[in-house]
Short mmCIF file of C-alpha atoms and ligand atoms in Angstrom, two decimals:
data_model
loop_
_atom_site.label_atom_id
_atom_site.label_comp_id
_atom_site.label_asym_id
_atom_site.label_seq_id
_atom_site.Cartn_x
_atom_site.Cartn_y
_atom_site.Cartn_z
CA MET A 1 176.13 78.16 -68.18
CA GLU A 2 177.60 80.57 -70.77
CA SER A 3 178.89 77.57 -72.69
CA ASP A 4 175.37 75.97 -72.64
CA ASN A 5 173.96 79.31 -74.07
CA LEU A 6 176.58 79.46 -76.79
CA LYS A 7 175.72 75.80 -77.68
CA TRP A 8 171.97 76.59 -78.11
CA LEU A 9 172.98 79.85 -79.99
CA THR A 10 174.97 77.71 -82.38
CA VAL A 11 172.07 75.08 -82.76
CA VAL A 12 169.70 77.84 -83.61
CA ILE A 13 171.92 79.51 -86.06
CA LEU A 14 172.51 76.27 -87.68
CA PHE A 15 169.01 75.28 -87.95
CA LEU A 16 167.87 78.92 -89.20
CA THR A 17 170.66 78.59 -91.91
CA TRP A 18 169.41 75.10 -93.02
CA ILE A 19 165.75 76.49 -93.12
CA PHE A 20 166.95 79.43 -95.26
CA PHE A 21 168.96 77.38 -97.74
CA LYS A 22 166.26 74.61 -97.73
CA PHE A 23 163.38 77.10 -98.48
CA GLU A 24 165.54 79.84 -100.17
CA ASN A 25 163.57 79.69 -103.35
CA TYR A 26 160.24 79.68 -101.40
CA PHE A 27 161.22 82.76 -99.51
CA LYS A 28 162.34 84.50 -102.76
CA SER A 29 158.92 83.69 -104.26
CA VAL A 30 157.13 85.18 -101.34
CA ILE A 31 159.23 88.21 -101.48
CA LEU A 32 158.54 88.61 -105.28
CA ALA A 33 154.70 87.89 -104.54
CA MET A 34 154.58 90.52 -101.91
CA LYS A 35 155.95 93.09 -104.51
CA LEU A 36 153.14 92.20 -107.12
CA GLN A 37 149.77 93.21 -107.15
CA GLY A 38 146.77 90.91 -106.90
CA PRO A 39 143.16 90.49 -105.64
CA ALA A 40 142.61 91.09 -101.96
CA THR A 41 143.56 87.98 -99.81
CA VAL A 42 141.67 86.45 -96.72
CA PRO A 43 143.77 85.44 -93.74
CA PHE A 44 145.16 81.84 -93.95
CA PHE A 45 143.16 80.99 -97.12
CA GLY A 46 144.81 83.76 -99.37
CA ASN A 47 142.74 83.70 -102.57
CA ALA A 48 141.69 80.02 -102.26
CA LEU A 49 138.20 80.88 -101.31
CA TYR A 50 137.89 82.74 -104.56
CA LEU A 51 138.00 79.53 -106.42
CA THR A 52 134.90 78.38 -104.82
CA GLU A 53 132.52 81.30 -105.38
CA GLY A 54 130.20 82.32 -108.23
CA ASP A 55 130.34 81.70 -112.01
CA VAL A 56 133.51 80.20 -112.88
CA ILE A 57 134.29 82.87 -115.80
CA GLN A 58 133.81 85.52 -113.11
CA ARG A 59 135.91 83.61 -110.51
CA PHE A 60 138.69 83.47 -113.05
CA ALA A 61 138.20 86.98 -114.16
CA ASN A 62 138.44 87.93 -110.51
CA ILE A 63 141.76 86.18 -109.91
CA ILE A 64 143.39 87.30 -112.89
CA SER A 65 141.73 90.60 -113.62
CA THR A 66 144.90 91.50 -115.49
CA GLN A 67 143.78 95.12 -116.28
CA PHE A 68 143.80 95.85 -112.58
CA HIS A 69 146.85 94.02 -111.66
CA GLY A 70 149.34 94.29 -114.49
CA SER A 71 150.79 91.94 -116.94
CA ILE A 72 152.20 89.88 -114.02
CA SER A 73 150.29 89.42 -110.82
CA ARG A 74 149.96 87.06 -107.94
CA ILE A 75 147.62 84.94 -106.11
CA TRP A 76 147.98 83.06 -102.92
CA LEU A 77 146.84 79.53 -102.31
CA PHE A 78 146.93 79.30 -98.56
CA PHE A 79 150.84 80.14 -97.99
CA ILE A 80 151.92 79.26 -101.52
CA PRO A 81 152.27 82.16 -103.89
CA PHE A 82 151.60 81.66 -107.66
CA VAL A 83 152.91 84.20 -110.18
CA VAL A 84 150.00 84.75 -112.69
CA VAL A 85 150.96 85.35 -116.29
CA TYR A 86 148.88 85.65 -119.49
CA LYS A 87 150.73 87.41 -122.19
CA PRO A 88 151.85 85.20 -125.14
CA GLU A 89 155.36 86.46 -125.01
CA HIS A 90 155.58 85.50 -121.41
CA LEU A 91 153.82 82.01 -122.10
CA LYS A 92 156.48 81.44 -124.67
CA ILE A 93 159.39 81.77 -122.19
CA ILE A 94 157.74 79.56 -119.69
CA MET A 95 156.24 76.77 -121.80
CA SER A 96 158.86 76.47 -124.46
CA SER A 97 161.15 74.08 -122.67
CA SER A 98 161.00 71.66 -119.72
CA LYS A 99 164.46 73.11 -118.68
CA VAL A 100 162.50 76.20 -117.79
CA SER A 101 159.41 74.83 -116.15
CA GLU A 102 157.66 71.55 -115.28
CA LYS A 103 154.50 70.18 -113.68
CA ASN A 104 154.09 71.23 -110.06
CA PHE A 105 152.54 69.79 -106.82
CA VAL A 106 148.98 70.43 -108.16
CA TYR A 107 149.44 67.45 -110.44
CA LYS A 108 150.19 65.33 -107.29
CA VAL A 109 146.58 66.17 -106.24
CA LEU A 110 145.27 65.26 -109.85
CA GLU A 111 146.86 61.84 -109.46
CA ILE A 112 143.86 61.11 -107.40
CA PHE A 113 141.57 61.46 -110.72
CA PHE A 114 143.84 60.39 -113.45
CA CYS A 115 146.19 57.84 -111.61
CA ASN A 116 149.79 58.12 -112.45
CA GLY A 117 149.63 58.38 -116.31
CA LEU A 118 150.76 61.04 -119.06
CA ILE A 119 148.90 64.08 -117.41
CA THR A 120 150.77 63.71 -113.86
CA LEU A 121 154.01 61.99 -114.73
CA LYS A 122 157.26 63.99 -114.87
CA GLY A 123 160.70 63.92 -116.12
CA HIS A 124 162.27 60.73 -117.66
CA GLU A 125 159.29 58.51 -116.90
CA TRP A 126 156.91 61.04 -118.72
CA LYS A 127 159.16 61.17 -121.71
CA ASN A 128 159.33 57.43 -121.89
CA HIS A 129 155.46 57.24 -121.63
CA ARG A 130 154.94 59.80 -124.22
CA LYS A 131 157.38 58.42 -126.59
CA ILE A 132 155.62 54.87 -126.56
CA ILE A 133 152.08 56.39 -126.66
CA GLN A 134 152.52 59.13 -129.16
CA PRO A 135 152.22 56.72 -132.25
CA PHE A 136 148.72 55.76 -131.11
CA PHE A 137 147.69 59.21 -131.81
CA GLN A 138 149.07 59.67 -135.27
CA THR A 139 146.80 61.00 -138.01
CA ASN A 140 146.62 57.75 -139.99
CA LEU A 141 145.78 55.80 -137.02
CA ILE A 142 143.11 58.36 -135.94
CA GLU A 143 141.58 58.35 -139.41
CA ASN A 144 141.72 54.57 -140.09
CA ASP A 145 141.14 53.07 -136.65
CA TYR A 146 139.18 55.52 -134.60
CA TYR A 147 137.07 57.47 -137.18
CA HIS A 148 134.74 54.44 -137.65
CA SER A 149 133.66 54.72 -134.07
CA PHE A 150 133.17 58.56 -134.29
CA LEU A 151 130.85 57.93 -137.16
CA LYS A 152 129.00 54.95 -135.89
CA TYR A 153 128.04 56.80 -132.67
CA SER A 154 127.26 59.94 -134.47
CA GLN A 155 124.76 58.06 -136.53
CA ASP A 156 123.38 56.69 -133.16
CA ILE A 157 122.94 60.24 -132.03
CA ILE A 158 120.93 61.04 -135.35
CA SER A 159 118.73 58.02 -134.59
CA GLU A 160 118.19 59.18 -131.10
CA LEU A 161 117.21 62.68 -132.13
CA GLY A 162 114.81 61.23 -134.66
CA GLY A 163 111.02 62.08 -133.78
CA GLN A 164 112.18 64.52 -131.06
CA LYS A 165 111.29 68.30 -131.39
CA CYS A 166 112.92 69.65 -128.42
CA VAL A 167 115.96 67.88 -126.59
CA LYS A 168 118.13 68.65 -123.62
CA ILE A 169 121.28 68.20 -125.88
CA GLN A 170 123.71 67.00 -123.14
CA ASN A 171 121.58 64.11 -122.14
CA ILE A 172 122.37 62.71 -125.67
CA THR A 173 125.73 63.93 -126.42
CA ASN A 174 127.29 63.06 -123.11
CA LYS A 175 126.19 59.64 -123.34
CA TYR A 176 127.59 59.05 -126.73
CA VAL A 177 130.86 60.78 -126.02
CA LYS A 178 131.25 58.25 -123.27
CA LYS A 179 130.40 55.35 -125.56
CA ILE A 180 132.99 56.45 -128.10
CA LEU A 181 135.62 56.66 -125.39
CA HIS A 182 134.82 53.29 -124.09
CA ARG A 183 134.97 51.68 -127.49
CA ILE A 184 138.28 53.44 -128.55
CA ILE A 185 140.07 53.07 -125.15
CA LEU A 186 138.64 49.87 -123.65
CA GLY A 187 137.28 48.15 -126.84
CA VAL A 188 133.94 47.98 -124.98
CA ASP A 189 130.49 48.63 -126.48
CA LEU A 190 128.30 49.98 -123.67
CA ASP A 191 124.72 49.18 -123.99
CA SER A 192 124.02 51.57 -121.34
CA VAL A 193 126.32 54.19 -119.72
CA GLU A 194 125.17 52.89 -116.32
CA GLU A 195 127.41 49.81 -116.85
CA THR A 196 130.41 51.74 -116.21
CA PRO A 197 131.99 52.78 -112.90
CA PHE A 198 133.22 55.79 -114.82
CA LYS A 199 130.82 58.14 -113.11
CA LYS A 200 130.89 61.92 -112.61
CA ILE A 201 133.98 62.68 -110.49
CA GLU A 202 132.21 64.32 -107.61
CA ASN A 203 135.11 66.13 -105.87
CA THR A 204 136.51 68.88 -107.93
CA ALA A 205 140.29 69.31 -108.22
CA ILE A 206 139.70 72.86 -106.88
CA GLU A 207 137.69 71.55 -103.93
CA LYS A 208 140.44 69.24 -103.08
CA LEU A 209 142.74 72.02 -102.96
CA TRP A 210 140.83 74.23 -100.47
CA LYS A 211 139.61 71.25 -98.51
CA PRO A 212 142.98 69.71 -97.83
CA TRP A 213 141.34 66.75 -95.81
CA LYS A 214 139.60 65.61 -99.01
CA THR A 215 142.90 65.91 -101.07
CA PHE A 216 143.86 62.21 -100.89
CA GLN A 217 140.36 60.63 -100.90
CA ASN A 218 140.13 58.47 -103.98
CA SER A 219 137.44 60.10 -106.23
CA ASN A 220 136.51 57.19 -108.14
CA PRO A 221 137.55 53.92 -106.25
CA ASN A 222 135.67 51.51 -108.54
CA LEU A 223 137.32 52.83 -111.61
CA LYS A 224 140.83 51.27 -111.27
CA GLN A 225 139.30 47.91 -110.19
CA SER A 226 137.04 47.97 -113.23
CA ILE A 227 139.93 48.80 -115.68
CA GLN A 228 141.94 46.09 -114.01
CA SER A 229 139.50 43.49 -114.79
CA ASN A 230 139.18 44.86 -118.41
CA PHE A 231 142.85 44.65 -118.64
CA TYR A 232 142.99 40.96 -117.65
CA GLU A 233 140.01 39.96 -119.82
CA ARG A 234 141.53 41.48 -122.91
CA LYS A 235 144.96 40.20 -122.11
CA SER A 236 143.63 36.74 -122.17
CA GLN A 237 141.74 37.15 -125.53
CA LEU A 238 143.62 36.03 -128.66
CA THR A 239 141.84 38.40 -130.99
CA LYS A 240 142.55 42.04 -130.45
CA ASN A 241 140.42 44.90 -131.78
CA ASN A 242 142.96 47.61 -131.73
CA CYS A 243 141.52 49.70 -128.98
CA LEU A 244 143.95 51.67 -126.94
CA LEU A 245 144.07 49.13 -124.06
CA ASP A 246 145.13 46.15 -126.52
CA LYS A 247 147.91 48.58 -127.79
CA LEU A 248 148.98 49.19 -124.16
CA ILE A 249 148.69 45.28 -123.42
CA GLU A 250 151.23 44.80 -126.44
CA LYS A 251 153.74 47.17 -124.66
CA VAL A 252 153.30 45.13 -121.49
CA GLU A 253 154.10 42.05 -123.42
CA THR A 254 157.23 43.65 -124.78
CA SER A 255 158.04 44.88 -121.26
CA GLU A 256 157.95 48.48 -122.26
CA PHE A 257 155.17 49.05 -119.61
CA THR A 258 154.40 47.37 -116.35
CA GLU A 259 150.77 46.15 -115.93
CA ASP A 260 150.06 48.85 -113.53
CA GLU A 261 151.53 51.51 -115.84
CA ALA A 262 149.34 50.34 -118.80
CA ILE A 263 146.18 50.29 -116.44
CA ASN A 264 146.98 53.79 -115.14
CA GLU A 265 147.37 55.10 -118.78
CA ALA A 266 144.06 53.60 -119.79
CA ILE A 267 142.42 55.54 -116.82
CA THR A 268 144.24 58.69 -117.73
CA PHE A 269 142.91 58.59 -121.32
CA LEU A 270 139.38 57.67 -120.18
CA ILE A 271 139.06 60.62 -117.98
CA ALA A 272 141.03 63.30 -120.19
CA GLY A 273 139.01 62.41 -123.12
CA TYR A 274 135.46 62.71 -121.52
CA GLU A 275 134.59 66.12 -120.02
CA THR A 276 136.96 68.06 -122.49
CA ILE A 277 135.05 66.73 -125.56
CA ALA A 278 131.46 66.68 -123.98
CA ILE A 279 131.71 70.37 -123.01
CA THR A 280 133.15 71.54 -126.36
CA LEU A 281 130.62 69.66 -128.27
CA ILE A 282 127.69 71.15 -126.14
CA ALA A 283 129.32 74.67 -126.47
CA CYS A 284 129.96 74.54 -130.24
CA LEU A 285 126.32 73.36 -130.89
CA TYR A 286 125.15 76.16 -128.64
CA TYR A 287 127.11 78.86 -130.48
CA LEU A 288 125.89 77.42 -133.83
CA ALA A 289 122.32 77.63 -132.67
CA LYS A 290 122.69 81.17 -131.32
CA ASN A 291 124.39 82.31 -134.49
CA GLN A 292 121.96 81.08 -137.33
CA ASN A 293 123.88 82.70 -140.12
CA ILE A 294 127.02 80.80 -139.07
CA GLN A 295 125.06 77.54 -138.87
CA GLU A 296 123.93 78.02 -142.43
CA LYS A 297 127.38 78.56 -143.66
CA VAL A 298 128.51 75.23 -141.86
CA TYR A 299 125.46 73.48 -143.32
CA GLN A 300 126.31 74.59 -146.86
CA GLU A 301 129.94 73.47 -146.39
CA ILE A 302 128.75 70.08 -145.20
CA GLN A 303 126.54 69.64 -148.15
CA ASP A 304 129.25 70.65 -150.62
CA ALA A 305 131.71 68.45 -149.00
CA THR A 306 129.44 65.50 -148.95
CA SER A 307 127.75 65.94 -152.37
CA ASN A 308 124.39 65.87 -150.86
CA GLY A 309 125.00 62.17 -149.57
CA THR A 310 123.45 61.01 -146.28
CA CYS A 311 125.06 61.07 -143.00
CA ASN A 312 125.78 57.24 -143.26
CA ASN A 313 128.42 57.82 -145.94
CA ILE A 314 130.31 60.67 -144.69
CA THR A 315 134.06 59.96 -144.98
CA VAL A 316 137.19 61.23 -143.26
CA GLU A 317 137.92 62.97 -146.58
CA HIS A 318 134.67 64.76 -146.49
CA ILE A 319 135.34 65.88 -142.83
CA ASN A 320 138.81 67.11 -143.69
CA LYS A 321 137.16 69.21 -146.36
CA MET A 322 135.13 71.07 -143.70
CA HIS A 323 137.50 73.96 -143.00
CA TYR A 324 134.88 76.33 -141.85
CA LEU A 325 133.41 73.81 -139.35
CA GLY A 326 136.94 73.43 -138.13
CA GLN A 327 137.26 77.11 -137.47
CA CYS A 328 133.99 77.06 -135.57
CA VAL A 329 135.23 74.25 -133.30
CA LYS A 330 138.48 76.43 -132.87
CA GLU A 331 136.60 79.48 -132.06
CA THR A 332 134.56 77.56 -129.46
CA LEU A 333 137.85 76.28 -127.87
CA ARG A 334 138.98 79.99 -127.91
CA ILE A 335 135.96 81.44 -126.00
CA MET A 336 135.60 78.47 -123.73
CA PRO A 337 138.82 76.31 -123.35
CA PRO A 338 137.69 73.24 -121.30
CA ILE A 339 140.98 73.39 -119.27
CA PRO A 340 140.84 77.09 -118.13
CA LEU A 341 144.00 76.85 -115.85
CA LEU A 342 147.43 75.48 -116.31
CA THR A 343 150.12 75.51 -113.68
CA ARG A 344 153.74 74.85 -113.47
CA VAL A 345 156.87 75.35 -111.35
CA LEU A 346 159.90 77.08 -112.63
CA ASN A 347 163.21 74.96 -113.01
CA SER A 348 165.32 78.12 -113.46
CA ASP A 349 165.16 81.93 -112.75
CA ILE A 350 163.47 83.83 -115.54
CA THR A 351 162.94 87.58 -116.30
CA LEU A 352 159.51 88.87 -117.34
CA ASP A 353 158.89 92.59 -117.70
CA ASN A 354 161.94 93.59 -115.45
CA TYR A 355 160.84 91.09 -112.60
CA THR A 356 163.30 88.18 -111.85
CA ILE A 357 161.25 85.20 -110.97
CA PRO A 358 163.13 82.73 -109.20
CA SER A 359 163.45 79.01 -109.79
CA GLY A 360 160.95 77.00 -107.72
CA THR A 361 158.17 79.68 -108.17
CA ASN A 362 154.80 78.35 -109.07
CA ILE A 363 153.25 79.82 -112.09
CA LEU A 364 149.52 80.05 -113.09
CA MET A 365 148.46 80.52 -116.65
CA SER A 366 144.89 80.68 -118.02
CA PRO A 367 144.15 79.91 -121.56
CA LEU A 368 140.74 81.49 -120.86
CA VAL A 369 142.31 84.84 -120.14
CA THR A 370 144.96 84.56 -122.76
CA HIS A 371 142.13 83.84 -125.30
CA ARG A 372 140.43 87.03 -124.21
CA VAL A 373 143.23 89.45 -124.68
CA GLN A 374 141.84 92.36 -126.56
CA GLU A 375 144.82 93.06 -128.66
CA THR A 376 145.04 89.52 -130.01
CA PHE A 377 141.24 88.76 -130.12
CA PRO A 378 139.42 92.02 -130.56
CA ASP A 379 135.81 92.06 -129.18
CA PRO A 380 136.77 88.96 -127.50
CA LEU A 381 133.25 87.74 -126.37
CA LYS A 382 132.08 87.73 -129.95
CA TYR A 383 131.78 84.29 -131.41
CA ASP A 384 133.54 84.85 -134.85
CA PRO A 385 134.99 81.70 -136.45
CA ASP A 386 136.71 84.03 -139.18
CA ARG A 387 139.48 84.73 -136.65
CA PHE A 388 140.68 81.17 -137.62
CA SER A 389 140.45 81.70 -141.38
CA LYS A 390 143.52 80.81 -143.58
CA GLU A 391 144.29 84.62 -143.78
CA ASN A 392 143.98 85.49 -140.22
CA ILE A 393 145.30 82.46 -138.41
CA ASP A 394 148.84 83.27 -139.58
CA LYS A 395 148.54 86.69 -138.02
CA LEU A 396 147.84 85.29 -134.48
CA PRO A 397 151.15 85.77 -132.27
CA PRO A 398 152.86 82.38 -131.12
CA TYR A 399 151.39 81.21 -127.88
CA SER A 400 148.19 83.25 -128.11
CA TYR A 401 145.91 80.31 -128.76
CA ILE A 402 146.53 77.51 -126.33
CA PRO A 403 143.36 75.39 -125.69
CA PHE A 404 145.42 72.22 -125.97
CA SER A 405 148.39 73.77 -124.03
CA ILE A 406 151.49 74.21 -125.97
CA GLY A 407 155.20 72.79 -126.07
CA SER A 408 156.18 69.30 -125.22
CA ARG A 409 153.36 68.79 -122.63
CA ASN A 410 150.61 69.67 -125.12
CA CYS A 411 147.36 67.55 -125.41
CA ILE A 412 148.59 64.24 -127.03
CA ALA A 413 145.14 63.81 -128.54
CA HIS A 414 144.41 67.11 -130.09
CA LYS A 415 143.91 65.77 -133.70
CA TYR A 416 141.76 63.12 -132.35
CA ALA A 417 139.69 65.74 -130.54
CA TYR A 418 139.13 67.84 -133.72
CA LEU A 419 138.11 64.77 -135.81
CA GLU A 420 135.75 63.52 -133.09
CA LEU A 421 134.09 66.92 -132.71
CA LYS A 422 133.81 67.81 -136.40
CA THR A 423 132.32 64.30 -137.15
CA ILE A 424 129.54 64.47 -134.46
CA ILE A 425 128.81 68.13 -135.47
CA ALA A 426 128.71 67.42 -139.07
CA CYS A 427 126.31 64.66 -138.77
CA ILE A 428 124.00 66.44 -136.46
CA LEU A 429 123.93 69.60 -138.60
CA LYS A 430 123.53 67.55 -141.82
CA GLU A 431 120.32 66.11 -140.64
CA TYR A 432 119.04 68.80 -138.33
CA HIS A 433 118.53 72.45 -138.18
CA ILE A 434 118.97 73.48 -134.45
CA GLU A 435 117.75 76.57 -132.69
CA LEU A 436 118.03 77.58 -128.92
CA LYS A 437 114.77 76.77 -127.15
CA GLU A 438 114.94 79.96 -125.11
CA ALA A 439 117.08 83.07 -125.32
CA TYR A 440 120.05 82.24 -123.04
CA ASN A 441 122.08 85.22 -122.25
CA ASP A 442 125.14 83.19 -122.24
CA LEU A 443 126.16 79.75 -120.99
CA SER A 444 126.96 79.52 -117.19
CA PHE A 445 130.13 77.48 -116.39
CA GLY A 446 131.17 75.50 -113.41
CA TYR A 447 134.52 73.93 -112.94
CA ARG A 448 135.33 70.24 -112.09
CA VAL A 449 138.58 68.83 -113.38
CA ALA A 450 137.61 70.70 -116.60
CA MET A 451 134.93 73.28 -117.18
CA THR A 452 131.34 72.14 -117.08
CA ILE A 453 128.14 73.79 -118.19
CA LYS A 454 125.56 74.55 -115.47
CA GLY A 455 121.95 73.71 -116.23
CA GLY A 456 120.50 72.26 -119.31
CA VAL A 457 120.99 73.53 -122.86
CA TRP A 458 117.74 73.04 -124.77
CA PHE A 459 117.47 72.96 -128.46
CA ASN A 460 114.42 72.87 -130.92
CA ILE A 461 115.42 70.51 -133.65
CA ASN A 462 114.01 70.30 -137.14
CA PRO A 463 115.07 67.60 -139.72
CA ARG A 464 116.60 69.34 -142.55
CA LYS A 465 114.50 67.22 -144.96
CA ASN A 466 111.29 68.99 -143.59
CA ILE A 467 112.74 72.39 -144.36
CA VAL A 468 111.43 73.74 -147.72
CA LYS A 469 113.80 76.05 -149.48
C1 LIG B 501 138.59 69.53 -126.84
C2 LIG B 501 139.19 68.46 -126.22
C3 LIG B 501 140.52 68.67 -125.41
C4 LIG B 501 141.06 69.68 -124.88
C5 LIG B 501 140.71 71.13 -124.86
C6 LIG B 501 142.30 69.21 -124.27
C7 LIG B 501 143.23 70.00 -123.53
C8 LIG B 501 144.36 69.51 -122.86
C9 LIG B 501 145.27 70.36 -122.18
C10 LIG B 501 145.18 71.85 -121.94
C11 LIG B 501 146.37 69.47 -121.77
C12 LIG B 501 147.61 69.97 -120.94
C13 LIG B 501 147.25 69.80 -119.42
C14 LIG B 501 148.22 70.32 -118.49
O1 LIG B 501 149.22 70.65 -118.91
O2 LIG B 501 147.77 70.49 -117.46
C15 LIG B 501 145.98 68.32 -122.18
C16 LIG B 501 146.83 67.13 -122.00
C17 LIG B 501 146.36 65.82 -122.41
N1 LIG B 501 145.28 65.33 -122.98
FE1 LIG B 501 143.86 66.63 -123.67
N2 LIG B 501 142.29 67.77 -124.27
C18 LIG B 501 141.27 67.38 -125.13
C19 LIG B 501 140.91 66.13 -125.39
C20 LIG B 501 141.50 65.01 -125.12
C21 LIG B 501 141.29 63.73 -125.41
C22 LIG B 501 140.08 63.34 -126.32
C23 LIG B 501 142.19 62.74 -124.77
C24 LIG B 501 142.15 61.27 -124.83
C25 LIG B 501 141.56 60.47 -125.63
C26 LIG B 501 143.11 63.63 -124.12
C27 LIG B 501 144.23 63.23 -123.52
C28 LIG B 501 145.25 64.03 -122.95
C29 LIG B 501 146.46 63.51 -122.37
C30 LIG B 501 146.88 62.07 -122.12
C31 LIG B 501 147.18 64.73 -121.99
C32 LIG B 501 148.56 64.72 -121.25
C33 LIG B 501 149.59 64.84 -122.40
C34 LIG B 501 151.04 64.86 -121.83
O3 LIG B 501 151.39 65.41 -120.80
O4 LIG B 501 151.96 64.19 -122.35
N3 LIG B 501 142.75 64.89 -124.35
N4 LIG B 501 144.74 68.23 -123.02
#
């Protein structure tokens, strides 16, 4: 009997030791999280429910209200603690090397949206894919191959705006951002956006996290099938037109990618390139309509750069001369970074403000909060493109401006995004003066995979040629 008890005791001790070593890092992060301050939690959910309430800006401000919780705080997603950091010097330590941090389990959930491409891949596989795809986003390719599509569809936006006095801008801009993306990624000219299975992704990433039973539901089952048929159709065509899918097919032919990898990457780019651009475009036009003096300055710059020509002959050289417009896009991305949250898991212990944060801890970072740090961006809610003037931009601390993330996992398409946004805005503002139809207090944001704008943004538009100086 006694020896039986001893046996059981040994089994229990061995089991507990195994649990301890297996989950040592988890226990260490839990102990650390219990020492840190953070918003009040609800049993079982932790802070997960906060992510589902109210205006998104308010929600994130609640979670990461740094002035109440210190420079390092914590939130709980059910039983998983996240250490929340926002200071540029802390981001520098975390984001500077993949030896320090990498993408965590949240990106496993995102695979349902993006499939397994650049956004969600890790380690050697990611490195290899990035090395192959990076050349497709070099400046000369963007300017020579993709710019034509930016310009063509910007001209279509101008035509569609013709004759209208008052427009719900996202009805038009969203459609053309989608068309540009289909042209550049898949080589397809959409007559109607209804032709694509690329519909709104209904379930938010956040919703999937707090409704775990929805986690592994496919968000867009038709998308993969449709891209697969695109892939095989284009593969059998002899003439290629240099869309991203054609470039990926070439990599399949040289055995650098499998067919499935190429298809997954096409899906990743299609999804990553839509909401991010669409929302930035609307927000930038909104800020320019709200700040008439800034809009006038942009208009003057466009006129000077294009020597009073028409929208049809704006060249990439003209766009590159529009520095102030570039500052407006940057300031829009500061106030409203489309990807407001980034998360990682630590690969090694680090020390931040006297706290040792153990390897294995999940970290939550927010470009939205970092961009609103008073010391870096005084009067942070004011729309002020001069923050990014030549003289001021050099004064910004490293890692204080991160709309495209930073380090090796930054956005591969950030130059593409700037050029697309500048081209569309330059064309619209060259032809039209825009005003807000009503005095909005501010935009109201929701959160899907990226941020979204709630409700319609209505502009009164007036052709520039009708404006008597
Ligand atoms: C204003 C526009 C955009 C913003 C603000 C933006 C922002 C970001 C951010 C913050 C990340 C890092 C995500 C993370 O670590 O979780 C990222 C990665 C990425 N973005 Fe963008 N993005 C934009 C436009 C685009 C466009 C137009 C495309 C494609 C055509 C694109 C493709 C990607 C890809 C493939 C990655 C993953 C890169 C990697 O890990 O190697 N993005 N983007």
